[in-house]
Amino acid sequence: MKCALTGHRVLERNFSCAALEEKCRELIAQGADTFYCGMALGFDLVCCGVLASLKREFPIKIVACIPCADQSSRYTYEMRRLYEDLLRECDETIVLHERYEAGCMFERNRYMVDCCDVLLAYLYAERGGTWYTVKYALKKGKKIIYIHQKGEEENDLV
């Protein structure tokens, strides 16, 4: 089973890495073996870190889906180092564009949804790329599992 990840760049104060790890473990137990990660700040990088740790226990594959080769060019020094470290943990890297282009982030999100069987979403606001990605996944009939501060539900936020 293939799983794509989407989530906001700003994590709420009560975001739980432990809950995220638990949900990833559940997905792996249900057969998820490939995870598509957009490598954006916030949820994506946190999730990639959790999955990198889980790779030491489980035979899973992490696919970095990068909208443009210069994605991290505006990250702070610390975030760029984290990004590069996590990129080395990925088993495959897909780069859609050499440089930033209008709409390339949305293109990356559609690509990940098109590749997946299930979408793991950290969605607490109906705006931005995460909301766009969830709406696109719903339109494509994908199963969506939500993780957020109140717990996890399936296909019930929209």
PDB file of N, CA and C in Angstrom, residues 13-107:
ATOM      1  N   ARG A  13       0.398  23.921  18.799  1.00  0.00           N
ATOM      2  CA  ARG A  13       1.131  23.727  20.046  1.00  0.00           C
ATOM      3  C   ARG A  13       0.969  22.315  20.613  1.00  0.00           C
ATOM      4  N   ASN A  14      -0.213  21.746  20.442  1.00  0.00           N
ATOM      5  CA  ASN A  14      -0.457  20.419  21.011  1.00  0.00           C
ATOM      6  C   ASN A  14      -0.247  19.286  20.000  1.00  0.00           C
ATOM      7  N   PHE A  15       0.466  19.561  18.914  1.00  0.00           N
ATOM      8  CA  PHE A  15       0.807  18.511  17.953  1.00  0.00           C
ATOM      9  C   PHE A  15       1.618  17.432  18.668  1.00  0.00           C
ATOM     10  N   SER A  16       1.321  16.186  18.386  1.00  0.00           N
ATOM     11  CA  SER A  16       1.986  15.074  19.068  1.00  0.00           C
ATOM     12  C   SER A  16       2.757  14.204  18.079  1.00  0.00           C
ATOM     13  N   CYS A  17       4.080  14.212  18.210  1.00  0.00           N
ATOM     14  CA  CYS A  17       4.912  13.312  17.399  1.00  0.00           C
ATOM     15  C   CYS A  17       4.622  11.855  17.750  1.00  0.00           C
ATOM     16  N   ALA A  18       4.304  11.606  19.011  1.00  0.00           N
ATOM     17  CA  ALA A  18       3.988  10.240  19.442  1.00  0.00           C
ATOM     18  C   ALA A  18       2.729   9.737  18.734  1.00  0.00           C
ATOM     19  N   ALA A  19       1.718  10.593  18.611  1.00  0.00           N
ATOM     20  CA  ALA A  19       0.484  10.211  17.911  1.00  0.00           C
ATOM     21  C   ALA A  19       0.767   9.982  16.425  1.00  0.00           C
ATOM     22  N   LEU A  20       1.637  10.804  15.857  1.00  0.00           N
ATOM     23  CA  LEU A  20       2.020  10.633  14.457  1.00  0.00           C
ATOM     24  C   LEU A  20       2.733   9.294  14.265  1.00  0.00           C
ATOM     25  N   GLU A  21       3.674   8.990  15.136  1.00  0.00           N
ATOM     26  CA  GLU A  21       4.387   7.717  15.034  1.00  0.00           C
ATOM     27  C   GLU A  21       3.426   6.544  15.178  1.00  0.00           C
ATOM     28  N   GLU A  22       2.498   6.645  16.116  1.00  0.00           N
ATOM     29  CA  GLU A  22       1.511   5.580  16.310  1.00  0.00           C
ATOM     30  C   GLU A  22       0.686   5.372  15.038  1.00  0.00           C
ATOM     31  N   LYS A  23       0.247   6.468  14.412  1.00  0.00           N
ATOM     32  CA  LYS A  23      -0.548   6.361  13.185  1.00  0.00           C
ATOM     33  C   LYS A  23       0.281   5.749  12.063  1.00  0.00           C
ATOM     34  N   CYS A  24       1.548   6.114  11.960  1.00  0.00           N
ATOM     35  CA  CYS A  24       2.425   5.530  10.933  1.00  0.00           C
ATOM     36  C   CYS A  24       2.612   4.042  11.174  1.00  0.00           C
ATOM     37  N   ARG A  25       2.780   3.657  12.423  1.00  0.00           N
ATOM     38  CA  ARG A  25       2.910   2.229  12.762  1.00  0.00           C
ATOM     39  C   ARG A  25       1.638   1.468  12.363  1.00  0.00           C
ATOM     40  N   GLU A  26       0.480   2.067  12.624  1.00  0.00           N
ATOM     41  CA  GLU A  26      -0.786   1.434  12.242  1.00  0.00           C
ATOM     42  C   GLU A  26      -0.862   1.249  10.734  1.00  0.00           C
ATOM     43  N   LEU A  27      -0.456   2.286   9.990  1.00  0.00           N
ATOM     44  CA  LEU A  27      -0.486   2.189   8.525  1.00  0.00           C
ATOM     45  C   LEU A  27       0.453   1.090   8.034  1.00  0.00           C
ATOM     46  N   ILE A  28       1.632   0.999   8.628  1.00  0.00           N
ATOM     47  CA  ILE A  28       2.589  -0.045   8.254  1.00  0.00           C
ATOM     48  C   ILE A  28       2.001  -1.423   8.565  1.00  0.00           C
ATOM     49  N   ALA A  29       1.363  -1.567   9.718  1.00  0.00           N
ATOM     50  CA  ALA A  29       0.735  -2.840  10.091  1.00  0.00           C
ATOM     51  C   ALA A  29      -0.378  -3.217   9.115  1.00  0.00           C
ATOM     52  N   GLN A  30      -1.015  -2.215   8.510  1.00  0.00           N
ATOM     53  CA  GLN A  30      -2.085  -2.460   7.540  1.00  0.00           C
ATOM     54  C   GLN A  30      -1.543  -2.669   6.126  1.00  0.00           C
ATOM     55  N   GLY A  31      -0.219  -2.599   5.971  1.00  0.00           N
ATOM     56  CA  GLY A  31       0.376  -2.899   4.669  1.00  0.00           C
ATOM     57  C   GLY A  31       1.047  -1.738   3.958  1.00  0.00           C
ATOM     58  N   ALA A  32       1.065  -0.565   4.557  1.00  0.00           N
ATOM     59  CA  ALA A  32       1.749   0.565   3.919  1.00  0.00           C
ATOM     60  C   ALA A  32       3.247   0.284   3.904  1.00  0.00           C
ATOM     61  N   ASP A  33       3.823   0.351   2.704  1.00  0.00           N
ATOM     62  CA  ASP A  33       5.257   0.099   2.587  1.00  0.00           C
ATOM     63  C   ASP A  33       5.993   1.221   1.856  1.00  0.00           C
ATOM     64  N   THR A  34       5.237   2.149   1.272  1.00  0.00           N
ATOM     65  CA  THR A  34       5.827   3.272   0.551  1.00  0.00           C
ATOM     66  C   THR A  34       5.136   4.559   0.992  1.00  0.00           C
ATOM     67  N   PHE A  35       5.942   5.552   1.335  1.00  0.00           N
ATOM     68  CA  PHE A  35       5.418   6.836   1.808  1.00  0.00           C
ATOM     69  C   PHE A  35       5.960   7.957   0.931  1.00  0.00           C
ATOM     70  N   TYR A  36       5.054   8.768   0.370  1.00  0.00           N
ATOM     71  CA  TYR A  36       5.409   9.912  -0.461  1.00  0.00           C
ATOM     72  C   TYR A  36       5.385  11.169   0.400  1.00  0.00           C
ATOM     73  N   CYS A  37       6.526  11.845   0.466  1.00  0.00           N
ATOM     74  CA  CYS A  37       6.674  13.021   1.319  1.00  0.00           C
ATOM     75  C   CYS A  37       7.076  14.232   0.482  1.00  0.00           C
ATOM     76  N   GLY A  38       6.363  15.350   0.656  1.00  0.00           N
ATOM     77  CA  GLY A  38       6.618  16.570  -0.103  1.00  0.00           C
ATOM     78  C   GLY A  38       7.793  17.387   0.386  1.00  0.00           C
ATOM     79  N   MET A  39       8.375  17.042   1.526  1.00  0.00           N
ATOM     80  CA  MET A  39       9.600  17.661   2.049  1.00  0.00           C
ATOM     81  C   MET A  39       9.464  19.150   2.355  1.00  0.00           C
ATOM     82  N   ALA A  40       8.241  19.616   2.614  1.00  0.00           N
ATOM     83  CA  ALA A  40       8.029  21.016   3.003  1.00  0.00           C
ATOM     84  C   ALA A  40       8.283  21.157   4.502  1.00  0.00           C
ATOM     85  N   LEU A  41       8.468  22.380   4.927  1.00  0.00           N
ATOM     86  CA  LEU A  41       8.628  22.657   6.355  1.00  0.00           C
ATOM     87  C   LEU A  41       7.392  22.202   7.118  1.00  0.00           C
ATOM     88  N   GLY A  42       7.531  21.987   8.394  1.00  0.00           N
ATOM     89  CA  GLY A  42       6.392  21.619   9.236  1.00  0.00           C
ATOM     90  C   GLY A  42       6.119  20.141   9.204  1.00  0.00           C
ATOM     91  N   PHE A  43       4.875  19.790   8.947  1.00  0.00           N
ATOM     92  CA  PHE A  43       4.430  18.401   9.026  1.00  0.00           C
ATOM     93  C   PHE A  43       5.275  17.468   8.167  1.00  0.00           C
ATOM     94  N   ASP A  44       5.564  17.867   6.927  1.00  0.00           N
ATOM     95  CA  ASP A  44       6.296  16.976   6.027  1.00  0.00           C
ATOM     96  C   ASP A  44       7.629  16.546   6.623  1.00  0.00           C
ATOM     97  N   LEU A  45       8.420  17.505   7.082  1.00  0.00           N
ATOM     98  CA  LEU A  45       9.745  17.161   7.611  1.00  0.00           C
ATOM     99  C   LEU A  45       9.649  16.378   8.916  1.00  0.00           C
ATOM    100  N   VAL A  46       8.677  16.723   9.766  1.00  0.00           N
ATOM    101  CA  VAL A  46       8.484  15.956  10.997  1.00  0.00           C
ATOM    102  C   VAL A  46       8.114  14.513  10.651  1.00  0.00           C
ATOM    103  N   CYS A  47       7.208  14.356   9.720  1.00  0.00           N
ATOM    104  CA  CYS A  47       6.763  13.023   9.322  1.00  0.00           C
ATOM    105  C   CYS A  47       7.920  12.238   8.685  1.00  0.00           C
ATOM    106  N   CYS A  48       8.711  12.892   7.873  1.00  0.00           N
ATOM    107  CA  CYS A  48       9.855  12.226   7.260  1.00  0.00           C
ATOM    108  C   CYS A  48      10.823  11.734   8.333  1.00  0.00           C
ATOM    109  N   GLY A  49      11.026  12.535   9.375  1.00  0.00           N
ATOM    110  CA  GLY A  49      11.887  12.119  10.475  1.00  0.00           C
ATOM    111  C   GLY A  49      11.345  10.900  11.202  1.00  0.00           C
ATOM    112  N   VAL A  50      10.048  10.886  11.448  1.00  0.00           N
ATOM    113  CA  VAL A  50       9.410   9.729  12.099  1.00  0.00           C
ATOM    114  C   VAL A  50       9.572   8.491  11.222  1.00  0.00           C
ATOM    115  N   LEU A  51       9.330   8.633   9.929  1.00  0.00           N
ATOM    116  CA  LEU A  51       9.449   7.496   9.020  1.00  0.00           C
ATOM    117  C   LEU A  51      10.889   7.013   8.902  1.00  0.00           C
ATOM    118  N   ALA A  52      11.840   7.932   8.923  1.00  0.00           N
ATOM    119  CA  ALA A  52      13.255   7.545   8.876  1.00  0.00           C
ATOM    120  C   ALA A  52      13.600   6.674  10.086  1.00  0.00           C
ATOM    121  N   SER A  53      13.054   7.015  11.246  1.00  0.00           N
ATOM    122  CA  SER A  53      13.267   6.189  12.442  1.00  0.00           C
ATOM    123  C   SER A  53      12.613   4.821  12.289  1.00  0.00           C
ATOM    124  N   LEU A  54      11.413   4.806  11.728  1.00  0.00           N
ATOM    125  CA  LEU A  54      10.694   3.542  11.562  1.00  0.00           C
ATOM    126  C   LEU A  54      11.352   2.632  10.529  1.00  0.00           C
ATOM    127  N   LYS A  55      12.122   3.220   9.607  1.00  0.00           N
ATOM    128  CA  LYS A  55      12.842   2.401   8.617  1.00  0.00           C
ATOM    129  C   LYS A  55      13.843   1.470   9.281  1.00  0.00           C
ATOM    130  N   ARG A  56      14.258   1.778  10.484  1.00  0.00           N
ATOM    131  CA  ARG A  56      15.204   0.926  11.193  1.00  0.00           C
ATOM    132  C   ARG A  56      14.517  -0.343  11.714  1.00  0.00           C
ATOM    133  N   GLU A  57      13.177  -0.292  11.784  1.00  0.00           N
ATOM    134  CA  GLU A  57      12.390  -1.441  12.259  1.00  0.00           C
ATOM    135  C   GLU A  57      11.639  -2.159  11.149  1.00  0.00           C
ATOM    136  N   PHE A  58      11.238  -1.427  10.127  1.00  0.00           N
ATOM    137  CA  PHE A  58      10.340  -1.965   9.108  1.00  0.00           C
ATOM    138  C   PHE A  58      10.919  -1.746   7.706  1.00  0.00           C
ATOM    139  N   PRO A  59      10.597  -2.650   6.787  1.00  0.00           N
ATOM    140  CA  PRO A  59      11.076  -2.498   5.400  1.00  0.00           C
ATOM    141  C   PRO A  59      10.187  -1.532   4.602  1.00  0.00           C
ATOM    142  N   ILE A  60      10.264  -0.258   4.958  1.00  0.00           N
ATOM    143  CA  ILE A  60       9.447   0.750   4.264  1.00  0.00           C
ATOM    144  C   ILE A  60      10.343   1.593   3.370  1.00  0.00           C
ATOM    145  N   LYS A  61       9.709   2.253   2.428  1.00  0.00           N
ATOM    146  CA  LYS A  61      10.399   3.106   1.460  1.00  0.00           C
ATOM    147  C   LYS A  61       9.848   4.524   1.596  1.00  0.00           C
ATOM    148  N   ILE A  62      10.747   5.503   1.622  1.00  0.00           N
ATOM    149  CA  ILE A  62      10.341   6.911   1.648  1.00  0.00           C
ATOM    150  C   ILE A  62      10.712   7.526   0.306  1.00  0.00           C
ATOM    151  N   VAL A  63       9.723   8.137  -0.340  1.00  0.00           N
ATOM    152  CA  VAL A  63       9.939   8.805  -1.623  1.00  0.00           C
ATOM    153  C   VAL A  63       9.793  10.307  -1.397  1.00  0.00           C
ATOM    154  N   ALA A  64      10.875  11.044  -1.621  1.00  0.00           N
ATOM    155  CA  ALA A  64      10.836  12.503  -1.516  1.00  0.00           C
ATOM    156  C   ALA A  64      10.291  13.048  -2.827  1.00  0.00           C
ATOM    157  N   CYS A  65       9.177  13.772  -2.746  1.00  0.00           N
ATOM    158  CA  CYS A  65       8.559  14.379  -3.930  1.00  0.00           C
ATOM    159  C   CYS A  65       8.805  15.883  -3.847  1.00  0.00           C
ATOM    160  N   ILE A  66       9.744  16.343  -4.629  1.00  0.00           N
ATOM    161  CA  ILE A  66      10.214  17.717  -4.526  1.00  0.00           C
ATOM    162  C   ILE A  66       9.671  18.518  -5.704  1.00  0.00           C
ATOM    163  N   PRO A  67       8.951  19.609  -5.423  1.00  0.00           N
ATOM    164  CA  PRO A  67       8.334  20.378  -6.502  1.00  0.00           C
ATOM    165  C   PRO A  67       9.352  21.077  -7.401  1.00  0.00           C
ATOM    166  N   CYS A  68      10.490  21.491  -6.809  1.00  0.00           N
ATOM    167  CA  CYS A  68      11.529  22.183  -7.568  1.00  0.00           C
ATOM    168  C   CYS A  68      12.863  21.955  -6.866  1.00  0.00           C
ATOM    169  N   ALA A  69      13.919  21.852  -7.639  1.00  0.00           N
ATOM    170  CA  ALA A  69      15.235  21.521  -7.082  1.00  0.00           C
ATOM    171  C   ALA A  69      15.695  22.545  -6.049  1.00  0.00           C
ATOM    172  N   ASP A  70      15.216  23.770  -6.165  1.00  0.00           N
ATOM    173  CA  ASP A  70      15.628  24.817  -5.217  1.00  0.00           C
ATOM    174  C   ASP A  70      14.625  25.005  -4.074  1.00  0.00           C
ATOM    175  N   GLN A  71      13.848  23.979  -3.770  1.00  0.00           N
ATOM    176  CA  GLN A  71      12.809  24.063  -2.739  1.00  0.00           C
ATOM    177  C   GLN A  71      13.346  24.598  -1.414  1.00  0.00           C
ATOM    178  N   SER A  72      14.512  24.155  -1.004  1.00  0.00           N
ATOM    179  CA  SER A  72      15.017  24.532   0.320  1.00  0.00           C
ATOM    180  C   SER A  72      15.843  25.824   0.319  1.00  0.00           C
ATOM    181  N   SER A  73      15.926  26.501  -0.798  1.00  0.00           N
ATOM    182  CA  SER A  73      16.803  27.676  -0.901  1.00  0.00           C
ATOM    183  C   SER A  73      16.418  28.815   0.044  1.00  0.00           C
ATOM    184  N   ARG A  74      15.176  28.874   0.437  1.00  0.00           N
ATOM    185  CA  ARG A  74      14.734  29.938   1.354  1.00  0.00           C
ATOM    186  C   ARG A  74      14.571  29.455   2.795  1.00  0.00           C
ATOM    187  N   TYR A  75      14.896  28.212   3.037  1.00  0.00           N
ATOM    188  CA  TYR A  75      14.839  27.692   4.398  1.00  0.00           C
ATOM    189  C   TYR A  75      15.983  28.319   5.206  1.00  0.00           C
ATOM    190  N   THR A  76      15.795  28.398   6.503  1.00  0.00           N
ATOM    191  CA  THR A  76      16.891  28.846   7.358  1.00  0.00           C
ATOM    192  C   THR A  76      18.022  27.818   7.274  1.00  0.00           C
ATOM    193  N   TYR A  77      19.186  28.193   7.722  1.00  0.00           N
ATOM    194  CA  TYR A  77      20.334  27.288   7.700  1.00  0.00           C
ATOM    195  C   TYR A  77      20.010  25.981   8.426  1.00  0.00           C
ATOM    196  N   GLU A  78      19.406  26.089   9.594  1.00  0.00           N
ATOM    197  CA  GLU A  78      19.088  24.894  10.385  1.00  0.00           C
ATOM    198  C   GLU A  78      18.070  24.000   9.670  1.00  0.00           C
ATOM    199  N   MET A  79      17.055  24.615   9.092  1.00  0.00           N
ATOM    200  CA  MET A  79      16.035  23.831   8.390  1.00  0.00           C
ATOM    201  C   MET A  79      16.597  23.209   7.117  1.00  0.00           C
ATOM    202  N   ARG A  80      17.493  23.919   6.440  1.00  0.00           N
ATOM    203  CA  ARG A  80      18.112  23.369   5.238  1.00  0.00           C
ATOM    204  C   ARG A  80      18.983  22.160   5.596  1.00  0.00           C
ATOM    205  N   ARG A  81      19.702  22.223   6.718  1.00  0.00           N
ATOM    206  CA  ARG A  81      20.501  21.069   7.164  1.00  0.00           C
ATOM    207  C   ARG A  81      19.603  19.879   7.487  1.00  0.00           C
ATOM    208  N   LEU A  82      18.492  20.140   8.192  1.00  0.00           N
ATOM    209  CA  LEU A  82      17.538  19.073   8.498  1.00  0.00           C
ATOM    210  C   LEU A  82      16.988  18.472   7.204  1.00  0.00           C
ATOM    211  N   TYR A  83      16.578  19.331   6.283  1.00  0.00           N
ATOM    212  CA  TYR A  83      16.051  18.902   4.983  1.00  0.00           C
ATOM    213  C   TYR A  83      17.059  17.988   4.276  1.00  0.00           C
ATOM    214  N   GLU A  84      18.310  18.407   4.222  1.00  0.00           N
ATOM    215  CA  GLU A  84      19.343  17.624   3.542  1.00  0.00           C
ATOM    216  C   GLU A  84      19.602  16.302   4.257  1.00  0.00           C
ATOM    217  N   ASP A  85      19.612  16.325   5.584  1.00  0.00           N
ATOM    218  CA  ASP A  85      19.788  15.085   6.342  1.00  0.00           C
ATOM    219  C   ASP A  85      18.647  14.113   6.066  1.00  0.00           C
ATOM    220  N   LEU A  86      17.416  14.620   6.063  1.00  0.00           N
ATOM    221  CA  LEU A  86      16.257  13.759   5.826  1.00  0.00           C
ATOM    222  C   LEU A  86      16.213  13.278   4.382  1.00  0.00           C
ATOM    223  N   LEU A  87      16.650  14.111   3.458  1.00  0.00           N
ATOM    224  CA  LEU A  87      16.691  13.717   2.056  1.00  0.00           C
ATOM    225  C   LEU A  87      17.604  12.502   1.868  1.00  0.00           C
ATOM    226  N   ARG A  88      18.676  12.442   2.628  1.00  0.00           N
ATOM    227  CA  ARG A  88      19.583  11.289   2.559  1.00  0.00           C
ATOM    228  C   ARG A  88      18.918  10.014   3.102  1.00  0.00           C
ATOM    229  N   GLU A  89      17.918  10.175   3.949  1.00  0.00           N
ATOM    230  CA  GLU A  89      17.185   9.015   4.490  1.00  0.00           C
ATOM    231  C   GLU A  89      16.167   8.459   3.491  1.00  0.00           C
ATOM    232  N   CYS A  90      15.845   9.250   2.476  1.00  0.00           N
ATOM    233  CA  CYS A  90      14.837   8.829   1.493  1.00  0.00           C
ATOM    234  C   CYS A  90      15.440   7.818   0.526  1.00  0.00           C
ATOM    235  N   ASP A  91      14.610   6.909   0.070  1.00  0.00           N
ATOM    236  CA  ASP A  91      15.045   5.854  -0.836  1.00  0.00           C
ATOM    237  C   ASP A  91      14.990   6.285  -2.289  1.00  0.00           C
ATOM    238  N   GLU A  92      14.174   7.270  -2.562  1.00  0.00           N
ATOM    239  CA  GLU A  92      14.010   7.762  -3.929  1.00  0.00           C
ATOM    240  C   GLU A  92      13.686   9.245  -3.859  1.00  0.00           C
ATOM    241  N   THR A  93      14.146   9.986  -4.853  1.00  0.00           N
ATOM    242  CA  THR A  93      13.853  11.412  -4.937  1.00  0.00           C
ATOM    243  C   THR A  93      13.290  11.715  -6.312  1.00  0.00           C
ATOM    244  N   ILE A  94      12.142  12.349  -6.321  1.00  0.00           N
ATOM    245  CA  ILE A  94      11.507  12.777  -7.572  1.00  0.00           C
ATOM    246  C   ILE A  94      11.467  14.301  -7.546  1.00  0.00           C
ATOM    247  N   VAL A  95      12.087  14.930  -8.541  1.00  0.00           N
ATOM    248  CA  VAL A  95      12.112  16.391  -8.652  1.00  0.00           C
ATOM    249  C   VAL A  95      11.305  16.754  -9.895  1.00  0.00           C
ATOM    250  N   LEU A  96      10.242  17.542  -9.695  1.00  0.00           N
ATOM    251  CA  LEU A  96       9.352  17.864 -10.812  1.00  0.00           C
ATOM    252  C   LEU A  96       9.860  19.007 -11.688  1.00  0.00           C
ATOM    253  N   HIS A  97      10.539  19.991 -11.104  1.00  0.00           N
ATOM    254  CA  HIS A  97      11.043  21.140 -11.874  1.00  0.00           C
ATOM    255  C   HIS A  97      12.428  21.529 -11.383  1.00  0.00           C
ATOM    256  N   GLU A  98      13.243  22.038 -12.267  1.00  0.00           N
ATOM    257  CA  GLU A  98      14.583  22.489 -11.894  1.00  0.00           C
ATOM    258  C   GLU A  98      14.521  23.715 -10.992  1.00  0.00           C
ATOM    259  N   ARG A  99      13.609  24.645 -11.309  1.00  0.00           N
ATOM    260  CA  ARG A  99      13.452  25.872 -10.520  1.00  0.00           C
ATOM    261  C   ARG A  99      11.982  26.053 -10.165  1.00  0.00           C
ATOM    262  N   TYR A 100      11.757  26.893  -9.165  1.00  0.00           N
ATOM    263  CA  TYR A 100      10.394  27.195  -8.758  1.00  0.00           C
ATOM    264  C   TYR A 100       9.597  27.742  -9.937  1.00  0.00           C
ATOM    265  N   GLU A 101       8.392  27.251 -10.103  1.00  0.00           N
ATOM    266  CA  GLU A 101       7.439  27.752 -11.090  1.00  0.00           C
ATOM    267  C   GLU A 101       6.097  27.894 -10.395  1.00  0.00           C
ATOM    268  N   ALA A 102       5.318  28.870 -10.806  1.00  0.00           N
ATOM    269  CA  ALA A 102       3.982  29.041 -10.236  1.00  0.00           C
ATOM    270  C   ALA A 102       3.212  27.729 -10.378  1.00  0.00           C
ATOM    271  N   GLY A 103       2.620  27.284  -9.283  1.00  0.00           N
ATOM    272  CA  GLY A 103       1.805  26.068  -9.289  1.00  0.00           C
ATOM    273  C   GLY A 103       2.574  24.774  -9.074  1.00  0.00           C
ATOM    274  N   CYS A 104       3.902  24.835  -8.946  1.00  0.00           N
ATOM    275  CA  CYS A 104       4.659  23.578  -8.832  1.00  0.00           C
ATOM    276  C   CYS A 104       4.379  22.844  -7.521  1.00  0.00           C
ATOM    277  N   MET A 105       4.036  23.582  -6.466  1.00  0.00           N
ATOM    278  CA  MET A 105       3.710  22.923  -5.195  1.00  0.00           C
ATOM    279  C   MET A 105       2.407  22.121  -5.336  1.00  0.00           C
ATOM    280  N   PHE A 106       1.421  22.724  -6.010  1.00  0.00           N
ATOM    281  CA  PHE A 106       0.154  22.022  -6.232  1.00  0.00           C
ATOM    282  C   PHE A 106       0.369  20.813  -7.149  1.00  0.00           C
ATOM    283  N   GLU A 107       1.241  20.970  -8.144  1.00  0.00           N
ATOM    284  CA  GLU A 107       1.555  19.859  -9.036  1.00  0.00           C
ATOM    285  C   GLU A 107       2.175  18.702  -8.249  1.00  0.00           C
TER     286      GLU A 107
END
